[in-house]
Coordinates of N, CA and C in Angstrom, one line a residue:
X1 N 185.0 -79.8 -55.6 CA 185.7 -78.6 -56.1 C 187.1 -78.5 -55.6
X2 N 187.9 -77.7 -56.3 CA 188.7 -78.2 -56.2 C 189.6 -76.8 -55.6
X3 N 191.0 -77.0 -54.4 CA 190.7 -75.4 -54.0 C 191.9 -74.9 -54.9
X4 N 191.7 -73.7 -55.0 CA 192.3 -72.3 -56.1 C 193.7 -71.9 -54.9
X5 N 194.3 -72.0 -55.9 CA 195.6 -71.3 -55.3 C 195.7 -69.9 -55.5
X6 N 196.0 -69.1 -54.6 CA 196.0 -67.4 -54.9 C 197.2 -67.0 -54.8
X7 N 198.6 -67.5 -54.1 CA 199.9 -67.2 -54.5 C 200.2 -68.6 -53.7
X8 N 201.7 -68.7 -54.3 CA 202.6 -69.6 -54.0 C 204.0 -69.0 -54.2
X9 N 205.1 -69.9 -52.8 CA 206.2 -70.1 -53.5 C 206.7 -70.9 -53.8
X10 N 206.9 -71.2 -55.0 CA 207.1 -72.9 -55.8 C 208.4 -73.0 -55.3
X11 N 209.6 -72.1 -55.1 CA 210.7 -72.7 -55.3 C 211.1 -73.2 -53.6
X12 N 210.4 -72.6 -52.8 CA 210.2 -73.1 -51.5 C 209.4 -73.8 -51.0
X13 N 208.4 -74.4 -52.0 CA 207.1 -75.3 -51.4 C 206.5 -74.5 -50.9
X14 N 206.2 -73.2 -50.3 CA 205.2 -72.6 -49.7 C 204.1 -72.7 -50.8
X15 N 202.9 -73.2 -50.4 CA 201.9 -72.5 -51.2 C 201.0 -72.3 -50.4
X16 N 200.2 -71.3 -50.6 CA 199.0 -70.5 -49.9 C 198.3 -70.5 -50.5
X17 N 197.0 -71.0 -49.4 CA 195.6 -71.3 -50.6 C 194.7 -71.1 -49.6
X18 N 193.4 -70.8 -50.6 CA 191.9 -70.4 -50.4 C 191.0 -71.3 -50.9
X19 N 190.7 -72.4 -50.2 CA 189.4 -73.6 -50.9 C 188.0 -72.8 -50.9
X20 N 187.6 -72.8 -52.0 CA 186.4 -72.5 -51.8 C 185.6 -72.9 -50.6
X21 N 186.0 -74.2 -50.4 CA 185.0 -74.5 -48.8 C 186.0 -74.8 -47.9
X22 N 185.7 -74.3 -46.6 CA 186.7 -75.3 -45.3 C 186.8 -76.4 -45.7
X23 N 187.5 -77.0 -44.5 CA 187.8 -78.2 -44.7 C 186.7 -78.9 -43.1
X24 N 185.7 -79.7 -43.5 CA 185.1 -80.6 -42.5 C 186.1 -81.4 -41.5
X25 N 186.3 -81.2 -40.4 CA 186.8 -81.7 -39.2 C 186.2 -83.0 -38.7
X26 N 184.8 -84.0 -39.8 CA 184.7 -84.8 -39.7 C 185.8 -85.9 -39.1
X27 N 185.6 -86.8 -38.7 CA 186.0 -88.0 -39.2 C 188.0 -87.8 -38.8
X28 N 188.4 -86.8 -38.3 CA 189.7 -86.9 -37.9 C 190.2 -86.6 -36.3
X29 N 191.2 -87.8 -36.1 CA 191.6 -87.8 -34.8 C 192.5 -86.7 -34.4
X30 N 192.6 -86.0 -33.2 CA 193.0 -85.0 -33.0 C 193.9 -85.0 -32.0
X31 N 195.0 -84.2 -32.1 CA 195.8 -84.5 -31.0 C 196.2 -82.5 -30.7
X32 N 196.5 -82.7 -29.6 CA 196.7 -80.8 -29.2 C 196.0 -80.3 -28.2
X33 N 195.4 -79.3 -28.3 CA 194.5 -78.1 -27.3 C 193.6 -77.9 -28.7
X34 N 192.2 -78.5 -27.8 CA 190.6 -77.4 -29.0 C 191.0 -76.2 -29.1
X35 N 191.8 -75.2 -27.8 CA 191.6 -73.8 -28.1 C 192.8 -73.6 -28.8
X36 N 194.0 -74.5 -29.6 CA 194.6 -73.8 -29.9 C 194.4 -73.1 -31.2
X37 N 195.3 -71.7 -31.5 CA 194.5 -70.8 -32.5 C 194.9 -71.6 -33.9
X38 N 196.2 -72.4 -34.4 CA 195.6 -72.9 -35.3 C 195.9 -74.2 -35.2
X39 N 195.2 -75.1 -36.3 CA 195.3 -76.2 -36.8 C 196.0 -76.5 -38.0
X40 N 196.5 -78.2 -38.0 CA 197.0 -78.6 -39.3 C 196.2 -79.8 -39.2
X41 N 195.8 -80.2 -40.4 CA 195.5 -81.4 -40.9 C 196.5 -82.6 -42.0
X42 N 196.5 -83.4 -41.6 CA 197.2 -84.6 -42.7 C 195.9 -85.2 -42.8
X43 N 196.6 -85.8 -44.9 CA 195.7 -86.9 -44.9 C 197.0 -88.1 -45.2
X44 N 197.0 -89.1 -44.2 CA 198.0 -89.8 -44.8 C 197.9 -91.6 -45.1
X45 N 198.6 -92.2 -45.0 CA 198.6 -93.5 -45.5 C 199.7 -94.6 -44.4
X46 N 199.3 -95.4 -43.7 CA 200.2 -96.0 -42.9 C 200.8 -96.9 -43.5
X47 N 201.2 -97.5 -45.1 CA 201.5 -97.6 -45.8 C 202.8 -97.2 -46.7
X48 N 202.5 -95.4 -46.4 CA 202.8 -94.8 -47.1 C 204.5 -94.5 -46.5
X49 N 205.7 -95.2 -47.0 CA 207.0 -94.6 -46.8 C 207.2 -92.9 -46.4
X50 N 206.5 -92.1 -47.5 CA 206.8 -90.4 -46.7 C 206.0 -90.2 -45.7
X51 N 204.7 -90.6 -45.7 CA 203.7 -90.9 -44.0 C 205.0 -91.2 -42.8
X52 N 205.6 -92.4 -43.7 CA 206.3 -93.1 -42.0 C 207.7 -91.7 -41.9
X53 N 208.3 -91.0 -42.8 CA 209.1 -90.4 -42.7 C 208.9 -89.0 -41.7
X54 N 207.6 -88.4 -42.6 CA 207.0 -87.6 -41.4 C 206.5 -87.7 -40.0
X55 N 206.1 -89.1 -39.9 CA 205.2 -89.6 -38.7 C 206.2 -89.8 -37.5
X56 N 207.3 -90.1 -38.2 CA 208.8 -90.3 -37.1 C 209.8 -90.1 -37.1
X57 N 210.0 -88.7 -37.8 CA 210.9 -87.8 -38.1 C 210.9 -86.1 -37.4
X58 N 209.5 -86.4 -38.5 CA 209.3 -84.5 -38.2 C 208.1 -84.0 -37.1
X59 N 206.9 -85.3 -37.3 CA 206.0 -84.7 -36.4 C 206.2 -84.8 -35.0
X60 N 207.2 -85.6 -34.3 CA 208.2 -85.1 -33.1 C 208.2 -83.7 -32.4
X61 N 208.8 -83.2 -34.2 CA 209.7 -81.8 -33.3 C 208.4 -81.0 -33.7
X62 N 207.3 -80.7 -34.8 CA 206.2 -80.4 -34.7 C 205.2 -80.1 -33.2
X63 N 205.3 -81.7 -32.6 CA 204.2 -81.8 -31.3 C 205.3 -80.9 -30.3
X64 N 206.6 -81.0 -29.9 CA 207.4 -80.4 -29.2 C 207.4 -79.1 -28.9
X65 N 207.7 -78.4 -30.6 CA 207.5 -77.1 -30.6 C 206.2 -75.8 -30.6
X66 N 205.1 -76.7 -31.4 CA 203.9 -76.2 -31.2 C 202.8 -76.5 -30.9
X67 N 202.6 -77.9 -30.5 CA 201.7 -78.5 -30.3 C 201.7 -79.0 -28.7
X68 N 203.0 -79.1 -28.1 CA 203.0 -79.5 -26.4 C 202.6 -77.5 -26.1
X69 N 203.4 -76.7 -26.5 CA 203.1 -75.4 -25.8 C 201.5 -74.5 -26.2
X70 N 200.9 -75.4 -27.0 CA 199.3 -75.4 -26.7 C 199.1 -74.4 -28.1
X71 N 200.2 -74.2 -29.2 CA 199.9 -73.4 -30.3 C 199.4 -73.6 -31.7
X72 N 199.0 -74.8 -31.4 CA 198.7 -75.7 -32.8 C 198.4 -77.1 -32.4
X73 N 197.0 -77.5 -33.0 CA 196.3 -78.8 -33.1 C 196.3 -79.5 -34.0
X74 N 197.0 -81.0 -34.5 CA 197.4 -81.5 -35.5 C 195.8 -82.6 -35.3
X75 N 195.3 -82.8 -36.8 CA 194.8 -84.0 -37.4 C 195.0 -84.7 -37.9
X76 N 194.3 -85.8 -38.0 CA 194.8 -86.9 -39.1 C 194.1 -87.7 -39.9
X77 N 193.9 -87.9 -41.3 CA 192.2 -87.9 -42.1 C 193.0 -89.3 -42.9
X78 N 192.3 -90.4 -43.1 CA 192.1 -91.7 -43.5 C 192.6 -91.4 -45.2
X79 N 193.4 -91.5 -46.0 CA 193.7 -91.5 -47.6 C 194.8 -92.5 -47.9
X80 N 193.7 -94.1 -47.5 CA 194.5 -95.3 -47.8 C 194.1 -95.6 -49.9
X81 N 195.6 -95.6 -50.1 CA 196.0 -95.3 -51.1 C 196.1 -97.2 -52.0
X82 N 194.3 -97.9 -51.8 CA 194.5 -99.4 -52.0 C 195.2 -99.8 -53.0
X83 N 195.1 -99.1 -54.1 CA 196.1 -99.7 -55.1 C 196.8 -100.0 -55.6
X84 N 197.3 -99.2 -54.4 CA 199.3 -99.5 -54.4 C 199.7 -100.3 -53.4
X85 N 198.7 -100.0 -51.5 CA 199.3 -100.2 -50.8 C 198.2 -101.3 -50.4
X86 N 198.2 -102.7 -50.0 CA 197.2 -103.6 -49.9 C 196.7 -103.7 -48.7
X87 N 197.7 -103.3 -47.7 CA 197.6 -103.1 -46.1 C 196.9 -101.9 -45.5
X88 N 196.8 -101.1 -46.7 CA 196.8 -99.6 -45.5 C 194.9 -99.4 -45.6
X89 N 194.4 -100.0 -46.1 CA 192.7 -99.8 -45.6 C 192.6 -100.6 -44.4
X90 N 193.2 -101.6 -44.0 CA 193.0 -102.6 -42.9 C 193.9 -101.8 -41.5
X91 N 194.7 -101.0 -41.8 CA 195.9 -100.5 -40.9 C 194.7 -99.2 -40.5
X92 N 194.2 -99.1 -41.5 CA 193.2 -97.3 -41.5 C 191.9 -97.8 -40.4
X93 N 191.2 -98.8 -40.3 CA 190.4 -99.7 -39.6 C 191.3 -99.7 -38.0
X94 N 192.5 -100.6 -38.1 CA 192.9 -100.3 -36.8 C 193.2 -98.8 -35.9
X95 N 193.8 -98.0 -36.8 CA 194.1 -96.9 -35.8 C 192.4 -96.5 -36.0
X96 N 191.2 -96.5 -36.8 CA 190.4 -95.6 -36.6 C 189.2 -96.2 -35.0
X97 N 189.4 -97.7 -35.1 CA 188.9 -98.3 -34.0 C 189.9 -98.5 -32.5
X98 N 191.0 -97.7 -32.9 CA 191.9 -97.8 -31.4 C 190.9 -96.0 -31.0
X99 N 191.0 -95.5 -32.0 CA 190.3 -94.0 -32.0 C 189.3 -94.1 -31.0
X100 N 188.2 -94.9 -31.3 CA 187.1 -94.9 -30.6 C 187.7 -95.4 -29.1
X101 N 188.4 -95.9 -28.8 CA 189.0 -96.2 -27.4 C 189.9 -95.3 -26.7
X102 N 190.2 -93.9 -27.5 CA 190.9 -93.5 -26.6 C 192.7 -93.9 -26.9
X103 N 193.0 -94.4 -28.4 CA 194.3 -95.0 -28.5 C 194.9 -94.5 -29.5
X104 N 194.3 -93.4 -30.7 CA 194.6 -93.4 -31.7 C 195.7 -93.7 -32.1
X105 N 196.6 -92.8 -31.5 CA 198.1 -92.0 -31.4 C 198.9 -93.2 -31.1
X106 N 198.6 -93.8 -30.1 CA 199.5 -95.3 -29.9 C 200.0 -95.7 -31.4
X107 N 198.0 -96.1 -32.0 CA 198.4 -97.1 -32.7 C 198.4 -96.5 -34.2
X108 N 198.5 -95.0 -34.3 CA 199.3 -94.7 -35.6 C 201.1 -94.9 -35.3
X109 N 201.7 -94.8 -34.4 CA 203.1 -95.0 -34.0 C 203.5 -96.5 -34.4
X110 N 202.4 -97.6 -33.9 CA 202.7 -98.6 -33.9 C 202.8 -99.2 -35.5
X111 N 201.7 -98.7 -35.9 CA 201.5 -99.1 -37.6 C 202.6 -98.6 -38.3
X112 N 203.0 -97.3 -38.5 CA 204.1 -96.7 -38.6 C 205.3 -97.5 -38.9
X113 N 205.3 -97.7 -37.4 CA 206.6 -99.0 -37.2 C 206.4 -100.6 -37.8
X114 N 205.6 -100.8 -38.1 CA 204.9 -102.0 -38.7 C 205.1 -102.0 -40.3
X115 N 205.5 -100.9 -40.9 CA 204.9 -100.6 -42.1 C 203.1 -100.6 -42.5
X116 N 202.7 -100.1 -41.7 CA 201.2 -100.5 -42.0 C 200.5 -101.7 -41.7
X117 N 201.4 -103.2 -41.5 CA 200.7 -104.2 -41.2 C 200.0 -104.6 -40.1
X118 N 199.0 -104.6 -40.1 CA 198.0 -104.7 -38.7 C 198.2 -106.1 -38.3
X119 N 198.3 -106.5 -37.4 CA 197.5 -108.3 -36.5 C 197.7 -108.0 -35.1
X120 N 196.7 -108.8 -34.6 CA 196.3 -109.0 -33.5 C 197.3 -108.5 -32.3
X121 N 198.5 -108.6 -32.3 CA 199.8 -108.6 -31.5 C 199.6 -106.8 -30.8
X122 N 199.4 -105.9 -31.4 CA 199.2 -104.7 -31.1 C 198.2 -104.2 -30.6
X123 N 197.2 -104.9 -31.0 CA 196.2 -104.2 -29.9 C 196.4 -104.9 -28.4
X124 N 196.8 -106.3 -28.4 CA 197.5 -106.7 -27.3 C 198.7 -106.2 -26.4
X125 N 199.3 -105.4 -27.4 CA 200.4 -104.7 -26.7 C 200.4 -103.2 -26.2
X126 N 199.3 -102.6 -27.3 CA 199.0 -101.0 -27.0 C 198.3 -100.8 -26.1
X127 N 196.6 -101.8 -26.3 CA 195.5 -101.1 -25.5 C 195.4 -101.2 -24.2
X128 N 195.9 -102.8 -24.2 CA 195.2 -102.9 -22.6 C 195.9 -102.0 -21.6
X129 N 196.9 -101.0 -22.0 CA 196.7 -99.9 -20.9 C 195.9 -99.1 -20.6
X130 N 195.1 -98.7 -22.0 CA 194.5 -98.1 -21.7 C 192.7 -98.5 -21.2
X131 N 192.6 -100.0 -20.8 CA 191.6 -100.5 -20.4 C 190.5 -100.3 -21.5
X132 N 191.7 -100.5 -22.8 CA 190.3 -100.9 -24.1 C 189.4 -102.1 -23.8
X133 N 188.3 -102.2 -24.3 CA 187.1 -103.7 -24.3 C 187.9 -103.9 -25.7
X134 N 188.5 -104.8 -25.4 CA 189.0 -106.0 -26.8 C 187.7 -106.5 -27.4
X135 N 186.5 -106.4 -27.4 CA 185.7 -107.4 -27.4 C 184.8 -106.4 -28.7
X136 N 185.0 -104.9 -28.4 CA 184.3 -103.6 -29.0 C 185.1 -103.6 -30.0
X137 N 186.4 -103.6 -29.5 CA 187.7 -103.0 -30.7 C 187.3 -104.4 -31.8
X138 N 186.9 -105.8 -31.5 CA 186.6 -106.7 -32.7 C 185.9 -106.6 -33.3
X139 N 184.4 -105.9 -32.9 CA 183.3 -105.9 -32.8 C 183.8 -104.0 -34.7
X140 N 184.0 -103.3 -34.0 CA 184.9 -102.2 -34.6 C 185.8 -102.6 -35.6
X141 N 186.3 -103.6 -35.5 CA 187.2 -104.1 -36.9 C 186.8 -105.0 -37.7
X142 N 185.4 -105.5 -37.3 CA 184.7 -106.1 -38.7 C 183.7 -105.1 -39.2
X143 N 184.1 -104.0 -39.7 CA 183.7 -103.1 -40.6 C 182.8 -102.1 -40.4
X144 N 182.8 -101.4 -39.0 CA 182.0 -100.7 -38.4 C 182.6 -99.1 -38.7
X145 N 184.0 -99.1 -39.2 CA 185.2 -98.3 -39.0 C 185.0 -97.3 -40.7
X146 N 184.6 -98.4 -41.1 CA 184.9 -98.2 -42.8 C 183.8 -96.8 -43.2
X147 N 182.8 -96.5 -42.3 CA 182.4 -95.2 -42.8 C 183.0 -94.2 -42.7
X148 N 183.9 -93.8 -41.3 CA 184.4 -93.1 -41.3 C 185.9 -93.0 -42.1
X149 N 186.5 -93.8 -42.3 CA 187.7 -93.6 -43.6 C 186.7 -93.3 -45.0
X150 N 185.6 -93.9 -45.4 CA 185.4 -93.6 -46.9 C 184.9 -91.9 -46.8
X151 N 184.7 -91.7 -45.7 CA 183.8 -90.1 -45.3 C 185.3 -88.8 -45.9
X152 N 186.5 -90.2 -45.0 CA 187.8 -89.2 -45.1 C 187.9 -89.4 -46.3
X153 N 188.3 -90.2 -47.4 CA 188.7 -90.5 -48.7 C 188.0 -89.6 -49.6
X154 N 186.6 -89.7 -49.3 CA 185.4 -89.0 -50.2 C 185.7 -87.0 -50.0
X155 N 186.2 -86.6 -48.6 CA 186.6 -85.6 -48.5 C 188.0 -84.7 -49.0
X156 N 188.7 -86.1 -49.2 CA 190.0 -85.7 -50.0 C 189.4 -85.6 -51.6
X157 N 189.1 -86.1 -52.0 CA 189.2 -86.5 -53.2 C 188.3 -85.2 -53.8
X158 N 187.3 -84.7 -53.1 CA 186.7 -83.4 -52.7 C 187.7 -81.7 -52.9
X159 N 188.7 -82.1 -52.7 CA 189.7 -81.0 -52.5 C 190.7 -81.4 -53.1
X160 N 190.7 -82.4 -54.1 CA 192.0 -82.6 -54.8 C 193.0 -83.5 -54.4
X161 N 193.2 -84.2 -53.3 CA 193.8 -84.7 -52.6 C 194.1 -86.2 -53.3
X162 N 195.3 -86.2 -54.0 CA 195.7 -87.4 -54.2 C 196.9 -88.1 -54.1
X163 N 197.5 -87.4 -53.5 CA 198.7 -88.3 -53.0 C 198.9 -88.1 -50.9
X164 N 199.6 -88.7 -50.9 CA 199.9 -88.9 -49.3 C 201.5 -88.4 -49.1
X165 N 202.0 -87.7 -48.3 CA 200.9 -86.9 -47.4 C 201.0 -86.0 -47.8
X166 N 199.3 -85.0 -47.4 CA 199.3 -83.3 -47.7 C 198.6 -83.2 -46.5
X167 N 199.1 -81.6 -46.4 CA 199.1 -81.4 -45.3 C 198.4 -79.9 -45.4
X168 N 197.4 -79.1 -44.9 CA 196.3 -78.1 -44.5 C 196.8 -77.8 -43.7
X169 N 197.0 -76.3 -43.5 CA 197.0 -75.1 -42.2 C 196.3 -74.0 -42.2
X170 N 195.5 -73.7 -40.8 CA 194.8 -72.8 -41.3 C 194.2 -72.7 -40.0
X171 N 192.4 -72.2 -39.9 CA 192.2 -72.1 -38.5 C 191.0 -72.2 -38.9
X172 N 190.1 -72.9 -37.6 CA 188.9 -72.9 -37.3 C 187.7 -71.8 -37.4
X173 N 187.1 -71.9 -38.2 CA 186.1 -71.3 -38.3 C 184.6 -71.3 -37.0
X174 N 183.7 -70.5 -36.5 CA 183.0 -70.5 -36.0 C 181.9 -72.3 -35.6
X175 N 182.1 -72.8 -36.9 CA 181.6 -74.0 -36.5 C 182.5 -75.2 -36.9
X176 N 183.6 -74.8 -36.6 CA 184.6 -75.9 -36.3 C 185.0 -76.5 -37.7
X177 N 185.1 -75.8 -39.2 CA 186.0 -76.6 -39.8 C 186.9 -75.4 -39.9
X178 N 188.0 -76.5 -41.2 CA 189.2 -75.7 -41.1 C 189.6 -74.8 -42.4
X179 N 189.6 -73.5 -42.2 CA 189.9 -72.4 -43.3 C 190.9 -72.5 -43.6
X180 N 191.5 -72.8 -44.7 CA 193.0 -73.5 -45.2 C 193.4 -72.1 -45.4
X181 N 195.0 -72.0 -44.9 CA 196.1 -71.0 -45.3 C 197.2 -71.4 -46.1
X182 N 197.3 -72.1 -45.7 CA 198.6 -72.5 -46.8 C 198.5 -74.8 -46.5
X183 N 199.6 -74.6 -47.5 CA 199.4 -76.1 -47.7 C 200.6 -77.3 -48.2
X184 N 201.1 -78.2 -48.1 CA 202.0 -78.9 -48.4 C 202.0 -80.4 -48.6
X185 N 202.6 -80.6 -49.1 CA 202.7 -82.2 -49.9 C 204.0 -82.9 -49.5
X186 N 204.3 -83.9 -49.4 CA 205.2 -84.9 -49.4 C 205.7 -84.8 -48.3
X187 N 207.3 -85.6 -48.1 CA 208.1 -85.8 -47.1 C 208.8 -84.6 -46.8
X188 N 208.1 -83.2 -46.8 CA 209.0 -82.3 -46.3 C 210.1 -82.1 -45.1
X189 N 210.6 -81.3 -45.0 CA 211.5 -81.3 -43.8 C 211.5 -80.8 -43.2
X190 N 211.3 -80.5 -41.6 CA 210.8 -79.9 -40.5 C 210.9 -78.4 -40.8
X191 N 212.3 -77.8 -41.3 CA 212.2 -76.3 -41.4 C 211.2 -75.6 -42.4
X192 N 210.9 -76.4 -42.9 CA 209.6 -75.8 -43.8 C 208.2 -75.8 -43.2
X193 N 208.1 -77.1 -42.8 CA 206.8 -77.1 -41.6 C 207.4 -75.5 -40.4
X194 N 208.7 -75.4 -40.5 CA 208.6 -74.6 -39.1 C 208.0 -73.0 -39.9
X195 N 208.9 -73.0 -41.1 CA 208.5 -71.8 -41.6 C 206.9 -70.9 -41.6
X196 N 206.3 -72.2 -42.2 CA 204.6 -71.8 -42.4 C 203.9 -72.1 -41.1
X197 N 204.5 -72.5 -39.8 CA 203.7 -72.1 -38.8 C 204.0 -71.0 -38.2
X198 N 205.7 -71.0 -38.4 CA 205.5 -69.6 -37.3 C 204.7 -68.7 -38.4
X199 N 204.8 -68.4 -39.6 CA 203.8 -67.4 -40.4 C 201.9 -67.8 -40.0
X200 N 201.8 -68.5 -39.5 CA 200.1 -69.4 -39.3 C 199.8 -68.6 -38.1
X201 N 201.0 -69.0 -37.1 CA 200.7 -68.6 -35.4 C 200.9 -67.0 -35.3
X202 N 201.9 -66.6 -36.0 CA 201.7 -64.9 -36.0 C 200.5 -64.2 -36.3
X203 N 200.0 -64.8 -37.4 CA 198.5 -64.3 -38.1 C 198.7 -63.2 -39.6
X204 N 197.7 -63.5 -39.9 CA 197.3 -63.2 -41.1 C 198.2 -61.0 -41.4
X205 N 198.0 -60.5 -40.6 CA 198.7 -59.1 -41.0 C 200.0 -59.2 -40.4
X206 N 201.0 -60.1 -39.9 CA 202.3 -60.1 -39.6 C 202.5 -60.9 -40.8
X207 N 201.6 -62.0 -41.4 CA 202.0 -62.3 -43.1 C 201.9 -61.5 -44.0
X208 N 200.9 -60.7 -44.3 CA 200.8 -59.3 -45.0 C 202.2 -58.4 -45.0
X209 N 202.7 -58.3 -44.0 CA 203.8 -57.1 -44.0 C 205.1 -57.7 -44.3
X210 N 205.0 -59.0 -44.0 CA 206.6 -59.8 -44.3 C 206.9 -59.9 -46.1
X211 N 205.5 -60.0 -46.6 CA 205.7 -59.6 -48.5 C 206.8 -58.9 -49.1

């Protein structure tokens, strides 16, 4: 199903939306505070040129502004885009098995910078700080990984989601998924991200009265 838009502003990209269903917190690596009051989700592509633009541009000043002072928890959901990009289901395998160790974040940064291409050299160079078992992470990259990306793919595609990146804001509901408020697509530019959080983190009747 697909979610319904109840207003937008096109000429600004804001758009604000109501999915018929949350959004499942399955299957995505999280970076932030549990308690913060809201969340964003991406679904992106390490592949994906506007991925790498946002990944090392804007979501910087993102984690800086709202995410180090505990106001917002960013996600990040598997939508490797195979038929354009040949690398990024194999790149979606590595960061999802650095995940299980405790490395996600490393090695979304590293792919990033890689254009998406995965080998061996980076788990060499990322984990062993973090006292990964190399032995699991192999064990993990011959195809242990792949349900949790098809869970994320099958979820996008669920809500419409077909290009990379889009991005969900909104807040956690009582059993942990995410009640979408507004929503964004492509390589936006930080002041737009800045716009629709401070409208997210104020709340729903300080959005009401700014109309």
């Amino acid at each position: 199903m697909h979610p319904r838009a109840t207003d937008a502003i096109l000429g600004g990209h804001l758009v604000r939306l109501q999915p018929a269903n949350p959004v499942s917190m399955d299957a995505t690596a999280l970076k932030g505070s549990a308690s913060a009051p809201i969340t964003m989700v991406m679904y992106s592509d390490f592949q994906c040129p506007f991925c790498k633009t946002f990944a090392q541009g804007t979501l910087p000043r993102i984690i800086e502004r709202y995410v180090d002072p505990g106001q917002l928890q960013v996600g990040f959901k598997h939508l490797p885009l195979e038929s354009i990009h040949p690398f990024a289901f194999r790149a979606a395998e590595a960061a999802e098995c650095a995940r299980h160790q405790g490395a996600f974040w490393e090695m979304h940064d590293a792919l990033f910078e890689s254009a998406g291409r995965y080998d061996a050299s980076l788990f060499e160079r990322l984990l062993p700080a973090k006292a990964a078992d190399r032995a699991s992470f192999d064990v993990c990259m011959s195809g242990l990984a792949d349900r949790d990306i098809r869970i994320a793919v099958d979820q996008a595609q669920t809500l419409g989601v077909t290009s990379t990146p889009t991005f969900f804001v909104g807040r956690l509901n009582p059993v942990g998924e995410l009640v979408v408020e507004y929503s964004l697509s492509g390589a936006r530019p930080f002041e737009e991200f800045d716009r629709i959080l401070m409208r997210a983190v104020a709340g729903p009747q300080n959005d009401k009265e700014s109309r």
